[in-house]
Coordinates of C-alpha atoms in Angstrom, one line a residue:
Chain A
M27 CA 0.0 0.0 0.0
V28 CA 3.0 2.3 0.6
W29 CA 3.9 2.1 -3.1
I30 CA 0.4 3.0 -4.2
A31 CA 0.5 6.1 -2.0
I32 CA 3.9 7.0 -3.3
W33 CA 2.9 6.8 -6.9
K34 CA -0.3 8.8 -6.3
V35 CA 1.8 11.6 -4.8
V36 CA 4.4 11.4 -7.6
L37 CA 1.7 11.5 -10.3
L38 CA -0.2 14.4 -8.8
S39 CA 2.9 16.5 -8.0
S40 CA 4.3 15.7 -11.5
L41 CA 1.1 17.0 -13.2
A42 CA 1.0 20.1 -11.0
L43 CA 4.6 20.9 -11.7
F44 CA 4.2 20.2 -15.4
A45 CA 1.3 22.6 -15.6
L46 CA 3.3 25.3 -13.8
L47 CA 6.4 24.7 -16.0
T48 CA 4.2 24.9 -19.1
V49 CA 2.8 28.3 -18.1
V50 CA 6.1 29.8 -17.1
T51 CA 8.1 28.5 -20.1
T52 CA 5.4 29.6 -22.5
V53 CA 5.4 33.2 -21.3
R54 CA 9.1 33.7 -20.6
G55 CA 10.2 31.6 -23.6
A56 CA 8.4 33.9 -25.9
G57 CA 10.6 36.8 -24.6
D58 CA 13.7 34.7 -25.2
V59 CA 12.6 33.9 -28.8
R60 CA 12.1 37.7 -29.4
R61 CA 15.6 38.5 -28.0
L62 CA 17.2 35.6 -30.1
F63 CA 15.8 37.1 -33.3
Q64 CA 16.9 40.6 -32.4
R65 CA 20.4 39.3 -31.8
L66 CA 20.5 37.3 -35.0
E67 CA 19.2 40.2 -37.0
E68 CA 21.9 42.4 -35.6
E69 CA 24.5 39.8 -36.5
R70 CA 23.1 39.4 -40.0
Q71 CA 23.3 43.2 -40.6
D72 CA 26.6 43.7 -38.9
P73 CA 29.1 40.8 -39.4
E74 CA 31.5 42.4 -36.9
V75 CA 29.1 41.4 -34.1
R76 CA 29.7 37.7 -35.0
E77 CA 31.9 35.6 -32.8
Chain B
M20 CA -2.6 -2.7 -37.1
N21 CA -4.4 -5.4 -39.0
D22 CA -7.9 -4.9 -40.3
A23 CA -9.8 -6.8 -37.7
L24 CA -8.1 -4.9 -34.9
A25 CA -8.6 -1.6 -36.8
T26 CA -12.4 -2.4 -36.8
A27 CA -12.3 -3.1 -33.0
A28 CA -10.3 0.0 -32.3
Q29 CA -13.0 2.4 -33.6
T30 CA -11.0 5.6 -33.6
N31 CA -12.7 9.0 -33.2
F32 CA -10.2 10.6 -35.7
T33 CA -12.0 12.6 -38.4
G34 CA -11.3 15.1 -41.1
W35 CA -11.3 17.9 -38.6
D36 CA -8.4 16.3 -36.7
W37 CA -6.5 15.8 -40.0
G38 CA -7.1 19.6 -40.6
I39 CA -5.6 20.5 -37.3
V40 CA -2.6 18.3 -37.9
V41 CA -2.0 19.7 -41.4
V42 CA -2.2 23.3 -40.2
Y43 CA 0.3 22.6 -37.4
L44 CA 2.7 20.9 -39.8
L45 CA 2.5 23.9 -42.2
V46 CA 3.3 26.3 -39.4
S47 CA 6.5 24.3 -38.5
L48 CA 7.5 24.3 -42.1
G49 CA 7.0 28.0 -42.4
I50 CA 9.2 28.7 -39.4
G51 CA 12.0 26.6 -41.0
L52 CA 11.8 28.7 -44.2
Y53 CA 11.6 32.0 -42.2
V54 CA 14.8 31.5 -40.1
K55 CA 16.9 30.2 -43.0
R56 CA 18.2 33.8 -43.5
Y57 CA 20.0 33.6 -40.1
A58 CA 21.8 30.3 -40.6
T59 CA 25.0 31.9 -42.1
T60 CA 27.8 30.7 -39.8
M61 CA 28.6 27.3 -38.3
T62 CA 28.0 28.7 -34.8
S63 CA 24.6 30.0 -35.7
Y64 CA 23.8 26.8 -37.7
I65 CA 24.6 24.3 -35.0
A66 CA 24.5 26.4 -31.8
A67 CA 21.9 29.1 -32.7
G68 CA 24.7 31.7 -32.3
R69 CA 24.9 30.8 -28.6
G70 CA 22.1 33.2 -27.9
V71 CA 19.5 30.9 -26.3
G72 CA 18.0 32.3 -23.0
V73 CA 17.1 30.1 -20.0
W74 CA 13.4 29.7 -20.8
L75 CA 13.8 29.1 -24.5
G76 CA 16.6 26.6 -23.4
V77 CA 14.1 24.8 -21.1
A78 CA 11.5 24.6 -23.9
T79 CA 14.0 23.3 -26.5
M80 CA 15.6 20.8 -24.2
S81 CA 12.2 19.6 -23.0
G82 CA 10.8 19.5 -26.5
T83 CA 13.8 17.5 -27.7
E84 CA 13.8 15.0 -24.9
M85 CA 10.0 14.6 -24.8
G86 CA 9.9 12.9 -28.2
L87 CA 7.2 10.7 -29.6
I88 CA 9.5 7.8 -29.3
T89 CA 9.8 8.6 -25.6
V90 CA 6.0 8.7 -25.3
M91 CA 5.7 5.4 -27.1
Y92 CA 8.3 3.4 -25.2
N93 CA 7.2 4.7 -21.8
A94 CA 3.6 3.9 -22.7
E95 CA 4.8 0.4 -23.5
K96 CA 6.6 0.2 -20.2
G97 CA 3.5 1.3 -18.3
F98 CA 1.2 -1.1 -20.3
K99 CA 3.5 -4.0 -19.4
G100 CA 4.8 -3.0 -15.9
G101 CA 2.1 -0.8 -14.4
F102 CA 3.0 1.9 -11.9
A103 CA 6.3 0.2 -11.1
A104 CA 7.6 1.7 -14.3
F105 CA 7.3 5.2 -12.8
H106 CA 10.7 4.6 -11.2
I107 CA 12.4 5.3 -14.5
G108 CA 11.0 8.9 -14.6
V109 CA 11.5 9.6 -10.9
L110 CA 15.2 8.6 -11.2
A111 CA 15.7 10.6 -14.3
G112 CA 14.2 13.7 -12.7
L113 CA 16.2 13.4 -9.5
V114 CA 19.5 12.9 -11.3
T115 CA 18.8 15.9 -13.7
L116 CA 18.0 18.1 -10.7
G117 CA 21.3 17.1 -9.1
V118 CA 23.2 17.9 -12.3
G119 CA 21.4 21.3 -12.5
L120 CA 22.2 22.2 -8.9
S121 CA 25.8 21.2 -9.1
G122 CA 26.6 21.9 -12.8
F123 CA 28.2 18.4 -12.9
I124 CA 29.9 18.0 -16.3
V125 CA 27.6 20.5 -18.2
G126 CA 28.9 23.6 -16.4
P127 CA 32.6 23.1 -17.1
L128 CA 31.9 22.1 -20.7
R129 CA 29.9 25.3 -21.4
D130 CA 32.7 27.3 -19.8
L131 CA 35.2 25.8 -22.3
G132 CA 33.1 27.1 -25.2
V133 CA 33.4 23.9 -27.3
L134 CA 30.7 23.2 -29.9
T135 CA 30.6 19.4 -29.5
I136 CA 31.8 16.7 -27.0
P137 CA 34.5 15.3 -29.4
E138 CA 35.9 18.9 -29.6
Y139 CA 36.4 18.6 -25.9
Y140 CA 38.1 15.3 -26.4
E141 CA 40.7 17.0 -28.7
R142 CA 41.4 19.7 -26.2
R143 CA 41.9 17.3 -23.4
F144 CA 43.2 14.1 -25.0
G145 CA 44.3 14.9 -28.6
R146 CA 43.1 14.8 -32.1
K147 CA 43.0 11.0 -32.6
T148 CA 40.7 10.7 -29.6
R149 CA 38.4 13.3 -31.1
V150 CA 38.1 11.5 -34.4
L151 CA 37.5 8.1 -32.7
G152 CA 35.1 9.7 -30.3
G153 CA 33.2 11.4 -33.2
I154 CA 33.0 8.0 -35.1
V155 CA 31.7 6.1 -32.0
L156 CA 29.3 8.9 -31.1
A157 CA 27.8 9.1 -34.6
L158 CA 27.6 5.3 -35.0
G159 CA 25.9 4.8 -31.6
G160 CA 23.7 7.8 -32.0
I161 CA 22.5 7.0 -35.5
L162 CA 21.9 3.3 -34.6
N163 CA 20.0 4.7 -31.5
M164 CA 17.6 6.7 -33.6
G165 CA 17.1 3.9 -36.1
L166 CA 13.6 3.0 -34.8
F167 CA 12.4 6.6 -34.1
L168 CA 10.7 7.0 -37.4
K169 CA 8.9 3.7 -37.4
V170 CA 7.7 3.9 -33.8
G171 CA 6.5 7.5 -34.3
S172 CA 4.6 6.5 -37.4
M173 CA 3.1 3.6 -35.5
F174 CA 1.4 6.2 -33.2
I175 CA -0.1 8.0 -36.2
V176 CA -1.3 4.7 -37.7
G177 CA -2.7 3.6 -34.4
V178 CA -4.5 6.8 -33.5
T179 CA -6.0 7.4 -36.9
G180 CA -7.0 3.8 -37.4
L181 CA -5.0 3.3 -40.6
S182 CA -3.9 -0.2 -41.6
H183 CA -0.2 -1.0 -41.1
A184 CA -0.5 -4.1 -43.2
G185 CA -0.3 -2.1 -46.5
W186 CA 0.9 1.3 -47.6
A187 CA 0.0 3.4 -44.5
L188 CA 3.0 2.9 -42.3
P189 CA 5.7 3.5 -45.1
L190 CA 3.7 6.5 -46.4
V191 CA 3.4 8.1 -42.9
M192 CA 7.1 7.4 -42.4
T193 CA 8.0 9.1 -45.7
A194 CA 5.8 12.1 -45.2
L195 CA 7.0 12.8 -41.6
L196 CA 10.7 12.3 -42.6
T197 CA 10.4 14.6 -45.6
L198 CA 8.9 17.4 -43.5
V199 CA 11.6 17.2 -40.8
L200 CA 14.4 17.1 -43.3
V201 CA 13.2 20.2 -45.1
Y202 CA 13.1 22.5 -42.1
T203 CA 16.2 21.1 -40.4
V204 CA 18.3 21.3 -43.5
L205 CA 17.2 24.8 -44.1
G206 CA 17.4 26.4 -40.7
G207 CA 19.8 24.4 -38.6
M208 CA 19.7 24.9 -34.8
I209 CA 17.9 28.3 -35.0
S210 CA 15.0 26.5 -36.8
V211 CA 15.3 23.7 -34.3
V212 CA 15.1 25.9 -31.1
V213 CA 12.3 28.0 -32.4
T214 CA 10.1 25.1 -33.6
D215 CA 11.0 23.3 -30.4
Y216 CA 9.5 26.2 -28.5
V217 CA 6.2 26.0 -30.5
Q218 CA 6.3 22.2 -30.1
F219 CA 6.8 22.4 -26.4
V220 CA 3.7 24.7 -25.9
V221 CA 1.5 22.5 -28.1
L222 CA 2.9 19.2 -26.6
S223 CA 2.5 20.3 -23.0
C224 CA -1.0 21.5 -23.4
G225 CA -1.9 18.3 -25.4
M226 CA -0.4 16.0 -22.8
L227 CA -2.1 17.8 -19.8
L228 CA -5.4 17.7 -21.6
A229 CA -5.2 14.1 -22.6
T230 CA -4.1 13.0 -19.1
G231 CA -7.0 14.9 -17.5
M232 CA -9.5 13.3 -19.9
A233 CA -8.0 9.8 -19.3
I234 CA -8.4 10.2 -15.5
K235 CA -12.0 11.5 -15.9
Q236 CA -12.9 8.6 -18.2
L237 CA -11.4 5.8 -16.2
G238 CA -11.7 7.1 -12.6
W239 CA -8.7 8.0 -10.4
D240 CA -9.1 5.2 -7.9
S241 CA -10.3 2.7 -10.5
I242 CA -7.0 3.0 -12.3
F243 CA -5.0 2.0 -9.2
S244 CA -7.4 -0.7 -8.1
E245 CA -7.5 -2.3 -11.6
V246 CA -3.7 -2.5 -11.8
Q247 CA -3.6 -4.0 -8.3
S248 CA -6.1 -6.7 -9.2
Q249 CA -4.4 -7.5 -12.5
M250 CA -0.7 -7.2 -11.6
G251 CA -0.7 -7.4 -7.8
M252 CA 2.0 -5.5 -5.9
G253 CA 4.4 -6.2 -8.8
G254 CA 2.5 -3.5 -10.7
F255 CA 3.7 -0.9 -8.1
D256 CA 7.0 -2.1 -6.5
P257 CA 9.8 -1.9 -9.1
L258 CA 12.1 -4.0 -6.9
A259 CA 9.6 -6.8 -6.7
S260 CA 8.2 -6.5 -10.2
P261 CA 9.0 -9.4 -12.6
A262 CA 9.4 -6.8 -15.4
F263 CA 12.1 -4.8 -13.5
G264 CA 14.0 -5.7 -10.3
P265 CA 17.1 -4.2 -8.5
E266 CA 19.5 -4.6 -11.5
Y267 CA 17.1 -2.9 -13.8
V268 CA 16.5 0.0 -11.4
A269 CA 20.3 0.5 -11.0
W270 CA 20.6 0.6 -14.8
Q271 CA 17.9 3.3 -15.0
A272 CA 19.8 5.4 -12.5
V273 CA 22.9 5.3 -14.8
L274 CA 20.6 6.1 -17.8
G275 CA 19.1 9.0 -16.0
L276 CA 22.6 10.5 -15.4
V277 CA 23.9 10.0 -18.9
G278 CA 20.6 11.0 -20.5
C279 CA 21.0 14.5 -19.1
A280 CA 24.7 15.1 -18.6
V281 CA 26.4 13.0 -21.4
W282 CA 23.8 12.5 -24.2
P283 CA 24.9 14.8 -27.1
T284 CA 21.5 16.3 -27.8
A285 CA 21.2 17.4 -24.2
I286 CA 24.8 18.6 -24.2
A287 CA 24.1 20.5 -27.4
R288 CA 21.4 22.5 -25.6
A289 CA 23.8 23.2 -22.8
L290 CA 26.5 24.4 -25.2
A291 CA 24.0 26.7 -27.0
M292 CA 23.2 28.6 -23.7
E293 CA 24.4 32.1 -22.9
S294 CA 26.5 31.0 -19.9
S295 CA 27.3 28.2 -17.4
T296 CA 25.0 29.9 -14.9
A297 CA 22.2 29.7 -17.5
V298 CA 23.0 26.1 -18.1
K299 CA 22.6 25.2 -14.4
R300 CA 19.2 27.0 -14.3
Q301 CA 18.2 25.3 -17.5
F302 CA 19.0 21.8 -16.1
T303 CA 17.4 22.5 -12.7
W304 CA 14.1 23.5 -14.4
S305 CA 14.3 20.9 -17.1
S306 CA 14.5 18.2 -14.4
I307 CA 10.7 18.5 -14.1
A308 CA 10.3 17.9 -17.8
F309 CA 12.9 15.0 -17.6
A310 CA 10.7 13.2 -15.1
I311 CA 7.4 14.1 -16.6
R312 CA 8.4 13.1 -20.1
L313 CA 8.6 9.6 -18.8
I314 CA 5.9 9.5 -16.1
V315 CA 3.0 10.9 -18.1
P316 CA 3.3 8.6 -21.1
C317 CA 3.9 5.7 -18.7
F318 CA 0.6 6.7 -17.1
W319 CA -1.1 6.7 -20.5
G320 CA 0.2 3.2 -21.0
I321 CA -1.3 2.2 -17.6
C322 CA -4.6 3.8 -18.6
A323 CA -4.5 1.9 -21.9
F324 CA -4.1 -1.3 -20.0
V325 CA -7.0 -0.5 -17.7
F326 CA -9.1 0.5 -20.7
V327 CA -8.4 -2.8 -22.4
T328 CA -9.1 -4.9 -19.3
R329 CA -12.2 -3.0 -18.1
M330 CA -13.8 -1.2 -21.0
A331 CA -12.6 -3.0 -24.2
P332 CA -11.9 -6.6 -23.4
E333 CA -12.4 -7.4 -27.1
L334 CA -9.0 -5.8 -27.7
G335 CA -7.3 -7.9 -25.1
P336 CA -6.3 -10.9 -27.2
W337 CA -4.3 -8.7 -29.6
F338 CA -2.1 -7.5 -26.7
G339 CA -2.0 -10.7 -24.7
V340 CA -4.2 -9.3 -22.0
G341 CA -7.2 -11.2 -20.5
D342 CA -8.4 -14.8 -21.1
Q343 CA -9.9 -14.5 -24.5
S344 CA -8.0 -16.0 -27.5
L345 CA -7.4 -14.4 -30.8
P346 CA -9.8 -15.0 -33.7
P347 CA -8.6 -17.7 -36.2
G348 CA -6.0 -16.4 -38.6
E349 CA -5.2 -13.3 -36.6
E350 CA -1.8 -12.5 -35.0
A351 CA -1.0 -10.5 -31.8
V352 CA 0.2 -7.0 -32.4
S353 CA 2.9 -4.9 -30.6
P354 CA 1.8 -3.4 -27.2
L355 CA 3.1 -0.2 -28.7
F356 CA -0.3 0.1 -30.5
A357 CA -2.3 0.0 -27.2
M358 CA -1.8 3.6 -26.1
P359 CA -2.6 5.2 -29.5
I360 CA -5.7 3.0 -29.9
F361 CA -6.8 4.1 -26.4
M362 CA -6.3 7.7 -27.3
G363 CA -8.2 7.2 -30.5
R364 CA -11.2 6.0 -28.6
L365 CA -10.9 8.2 -25.6
L366 CA -10.5 11.7 -27.0
P367 CA -13.3 13.6 -28.8
V368 CA -13.0 15.1 -32.3
G369 CA -10.8 18.2 -32.3
V370 CA -9.0 17.3 -29.0
L371 CA -7.7 14.2 -30.8
G372 CA -6.4 16.4 -33.6
L373 CA -4.7 18.7 -31.1
V374 CA -3.1 15.8 -29.2
S375 CA -2.0 14.1 -32.5
A376 CA -0.4 17.4 -33.6
A377 CA 1.3 17.5 -30.2
M378 CA 2.6 14.1 -30.7
I379 CA 3.8 14.9 -34.2
A380 CA 5.4 18.0 -32.6
A381 CA 7.2 15.6 -30.2
F382 CA 8.3 13.5 -33.1
M383 CA 9.7 16.4 -35.1
S384 CA 11.4 18.1 -32.2
T385 CA 13.4 15.0 -31.5
H386 CA 14.2 14.2 -35.1
D387 CA 15.4 17.6 -36.0
S388 CA 17.8 17.8 -33.0
Y389 CA 19.1 14.3 -33.5
L390 CA 19.7 14.7 -37.2
L391 CA 21.5 18.0 -36.7
C392 CA 23.5 16.6 -33.8
W393 CA 24.9 13.5 -35.5
S394 CA 25.5 15.2 -38.8
S395 CA 27.4 18.1 -37.3
V396 CA 29.5 15.7 -35.2
I397 CA 30.5 13.8 -38.4
V398 CA 31.5 17.1 -40.1
Q399 CA 33.1 18.9 -37.1
D400 CA 34.8 15.9 -35.4
V401 CA 35.5 13.4 -38.1
I402 CA 35.7 14.9 -41.6
A403 CA 37.2 18.3 -40.7
P404 CA 40.0 17.0 -38.4
L405 CA 41.0 14.3 -40.9
R406 CA 41.3 16.8 -43.8
R407 CA 44.7 18.5 -44.3
E408 CA 43.2 21.8 -45.6
S409 CA 40.7 23.5 -43.4
L410 CA 37.1 23.4 -44.4
S411 CA 35.3 26.6 -45.2
I412 CA 32.2 27.6 -43.2
G413 CA 30.1 27.2 -46.3
S414 CA 31.5 23.7 -47.0
R415 CA 30.8 22.6 -43.4
V416 CA 27.2 23.8 -43.5
R417 CA 26.7 22.2 -46.9
L418 CA 28.2 18.9 -45.7
T419 CA 26.1 19.0 -42.6
R420 CA 23.0 19.4 -44.7
I421 CA 23.9 16.5 -47.0
L422 CA 24.6 14.2 -44.0
I423 CA 21.2 15.1 -42.5
V424 CA 19.5 13.8 -45.7
I425 CA 21.7 10.6 -45.7
I426 CA 20.9 9.8 -42.1
G427 CA 17.3 10.5 -42.8
C428 CA 17.4 7.9 -45.6
Y429 CA 19.1 5.4 -43.2
I430 CA 16.4 5.7 -40.5
W431 CA 13.7 5.2 -43.1
A432 CA 15.3 2.0 -44.3
W433 CA 16.3 0.7 -40.8
G434 CA 12.7 1.3 -39.6
L435 CA 11.3 -0.8 -42.4
F436 CA 13.7 -3.7 -42.2
Y437 CA 15.0 -4.1 -38.6
E438 CA 13.3 -7.0 -36.7
G439 CA 14.5 -6.9 -33.1
G440 CA 12.6 -8.4 -30.2
D441 CA 13.6 -5.9 -27.5
D442 CA 11.3 -3.4 -25.8
I443 CA 11.9 0.0 -27.6
W444 CA 13.3 1.5 -24.4
D445 CA 15.8 -1.3 -23.9
Y446 CA 16.9 -1.1 -27.6
M447 CA 17.5 2.6 -27.2
A448 CA 19.4 2.2 -23.9
I449 CA 21.7 -0.4 -25.3
T450 CA 22.4 1.4 -28.6
G451 CA 23.0 4.6 -26.7
A452 CA 25.4 2.8 -24.4
I453 CA 27.7 2.1 -27.3
Y454 CA 28.5 5.8 -27.2
F455 CA 27.8 7.0 -23.7
T456 CA 29.8 4.4 -21.7
G457 CA 33.0 5.7 -23.3
A458 CA 31.9 9.4 -23.2
F459 CA 30.9 9.1 -19.5
A460 CA 34.4 7.9 -18.6
L461 CA 36.1 10.5 -20.8
L462 CA 34.0 13.5 -19.5
I463 CA 34.3 12.6 -15.9
G464 CA 37.9 11.7 -16.1
G465 CA 38.9 14.6 -18.3
L466 CA 37.0 17.2 -16.3
Y467 CA 37.7 15.9 -12.8
W468 CA 40.7 13.6 -12.7
Q469 CA 44.1 15.1 -13.5
R470 CA 45.8 11.7 -14.2
A471 CA 43.4 10.8 -17.0
S472 CA 45.5 10.1 -20.1
S473 CA 45.1 10.0 -23.8
S474 CA 45.8 6.3 -24.1
G475 CA 43.2 5.6 -21.3
A476 CA 40.7 7.7 -23.2
F477 CA 41.3 6.0 -26.5
C478 CA 41.0 2.5 -25.0
A479 CA 37.8 3.5 -23.0
L480 CA 36.1 4.6 -26.2
L481 CA 36.8 1.2 -27.7
A482 CA 35.8 -0.6 -24.5
G483 CA 32.4 1.2 -24.6
C484 CA 31.6 -0.6 -27.8
S485 CA 31.2 -3.7 -25.7
A486 CA 27.6 -2.5 -25.1
V487 CA 26.7 -3.7 -28.5
L488 CA 26.5 -7.2 -26.9
G489 CA 23.2 -6.0 -25.3
L490 CA 21.3 -5.8 -28.6
G491 CA 18.7 -8.5 -28.8
P492 CA 19.9 -10.2 -32.1
I493 CA 23.4 -10.4 -30.6
R494 CA 22.6 -11.0 -26.9
G495 CA 20.3 -13.9 -27.4
P496 CA 22.7 -16.1 -29.4
V497 CA 25.6 -15.2 -27.0
A498 CA 23.6 -16.1 -24.0
R499 CA 22.4 -19.4 -25.5
W500 CA 26.0 -20.2 -26.4
M501 CA 27.2 -19.5 -22.9
L502 CA 24.4 -21.7 -21.5
A503 CA 25.3 -24.5 -23.8
A504 CA 29.0 -24.1 -23.0
A505 CA 28.2 -24.4 -19.3
G506 CA 26.1 -27.5 -19.9
K507 CA 22.8 -25.9 -18.7
P508 CA 19.4 -26.2 -20.4
V509 CA 19.1 -23.7 -23.3
T510 CA 15.8 -21.8 -23.1
N511 CA 14.8 -18.3 -23.9
E512 CA 13.9 -17.5 -20.3
A513 CA 17.3 -18.8 -19.1
A514 CA 19.1 -16.8 -21.8
E515 CA 17.2 -13.6 -20.8
T516 CA 18.0 -14.2 -17.1
L517 CA 21.7 -14.8 -17.8
L518 CA 22.2 -11.8 -20.1
S519 CA 19.5 -9.1 -19.6
S520 CA 20.1 -5.8 -21.4
A521 CA 20.4 -4.1 -18.0
R522 CA 23.1 -6.5 -16.9
V523 CA 25.0 -6.1 -20.2
G524 CA 24.7 -2.3 -19.9
L525 CA 25.9 -2.2 -16.3
F526 CA 28.8 -4.5 -17.1
S527 CA 29.8 -2.3 -20.1
V528 CA 29.8 0.8 -17.9
A529 CA 31.9 -0.8 -15.2
F530 CA 34.3 -2.4 -17.8
T531 CA 34.8 0.9 -19.6
L532 CA 35.5 2.8 -16.4
A533 CA 38.0 0.1 -15.3
V534 CA 39.8 0.2 -18.7
F535 CA 40.0 4.0 -18.6
V536 CA 41.5 4.1 -15.1
I537 CA 43.9 1.1 -15.5
V538 CA 45.3 2.3 -18.9
S539 CA 45.6 5.9 -17.7
L540 CA 47.7 4.7 -14.7
L541 CA 49.8 2.4 -16.8
L542 CA 50.3 4.7 -19.8
P543 CA 50.2 8.3 -18.5
D544 CA 50.6 11.3 -20.8
S545 CA 54.2 12.5 -20.9
P546 CA 54.7 15.4 -20.2
P547 CA 51.3 15.7 -18.3
K548 CA 48.9 17.7 -20.3
Q549 CA 47.5 20.8 -18.7
T550 CA 43.8 20.1 -17.9
A551 CA 41.3 22.0 -19.8
S552 CA 38.9 22.0 -16.9
P553 CA 38.3 25.4 -15.4
A554 CA 37.5 23.6 -12.1
L555 CA 40.9 22.0 -12.0
N556 CA 42.7 25.1 -13.2
E557 CA 41.4 26.9 -10.2
E558 CA 43.0 24.3 -7.8

């Protein structure tokens, strides 16, 4: 019975954390995508910026 | 699946669902075409210009590691092993969290600024180790992804109710592969990380939605009680389960560590990050996804098992579940089909299309990263170091693109013709071990042990190839030969007990580490090379 209780807790906490991670990553990842494109655009227009 | 099973499966997949899937695929293709303009240097092509932020890093790592192959093999584990299979995900999450908090391996590697793992081999152990490491990595990795395309296509066939006896499976394989090749070849890592982000969002929402609907349909307590009545405590306790046991659990702990800290596609994400601090945060947060990518699909497999035993016993004979026998002339099908059939009957129109698009997203995000990873390793770490004249950036990008297409053709052919009897997860673990046993020794030794030598590294890479013994078509005959040589009865059960894939994998890891340490001590570098590890330089 201990294992059943453990897996119930694991499953519930996994789903809750997954939902939280999805929201946070969706919102803040969009900002990262925007910054990545800005940086790549700057590099494309000014080759000196490249590594 | 065969026609009688397709009739029994009664999928809810309709034209609306096809429409959702097609729109999603076109969006992915559009992104690949849009970002092509930025893929002008090798750094931007294979490391996205090293400009990936933490949250985009989490999305792309999660998207890559949460592939459709992962969903399928974990569903298979859940279907066969019940909740006991959850230990695989729990161990993976805990180990990844440890790597994120400590920066073990990934932090020092990012600080060095290398583009690939074999590039690190060269800095620490010399050029010949880099070339051998690149060859072993590419061979093990390409073999590892050999079944991705077929298994991913099996999901589409299962969920849509197409027949795999005829044209459907090869057609789905060809269509999916073509799409992935187009946008990976065009946009490289930039295309990969951006599409991974979109795929992460679609995939996460789809997985949460499908899980909620499965629980609602079957009942929370009923799922646990049905597993208990059908499998007993073996369906919950991984140490007592006939499907797992202590040796298997130990093997999963090793796989959890190498899966996040040594596996090249995960390392590629670390090397594309802005800094080692960002890498640690990326891994800490991604530990949640590393656990969930295994636990949630495993739960779907369990739900499929409960669905078959409780609500659709007519499907039981095809999967070897229940007391009914198969209709005359029919053959059992792979348990891999159980989860997609369950999804096809559980989810309503529209939601099924969204979840299918999410699964195709998972399929593509894994394929693009793996194709890019192996092809760039061959170019950067095998072809370029072996040439006397240096390769121009244009030539490297062009070669990488050609190799992506060649590897794509290989996985198409391998998926159609390979006939192994292993569970998919065990096949992947053992093919991956061909590479990661050697890499594990070299990275730990190179970064944290000053007496690690080039000869030890070279021999460890060769010793790591011993993992190939764990492949079903090789392991079976070897085990039977060993039994016969020992004068014991030769049966399939005895052969599996003697040489399980977990036992071969653990042996290979221990053997490789031993070879690395012994040869390094016997044949030290002279004069001692200065370590490339910033951690050691500080000492």
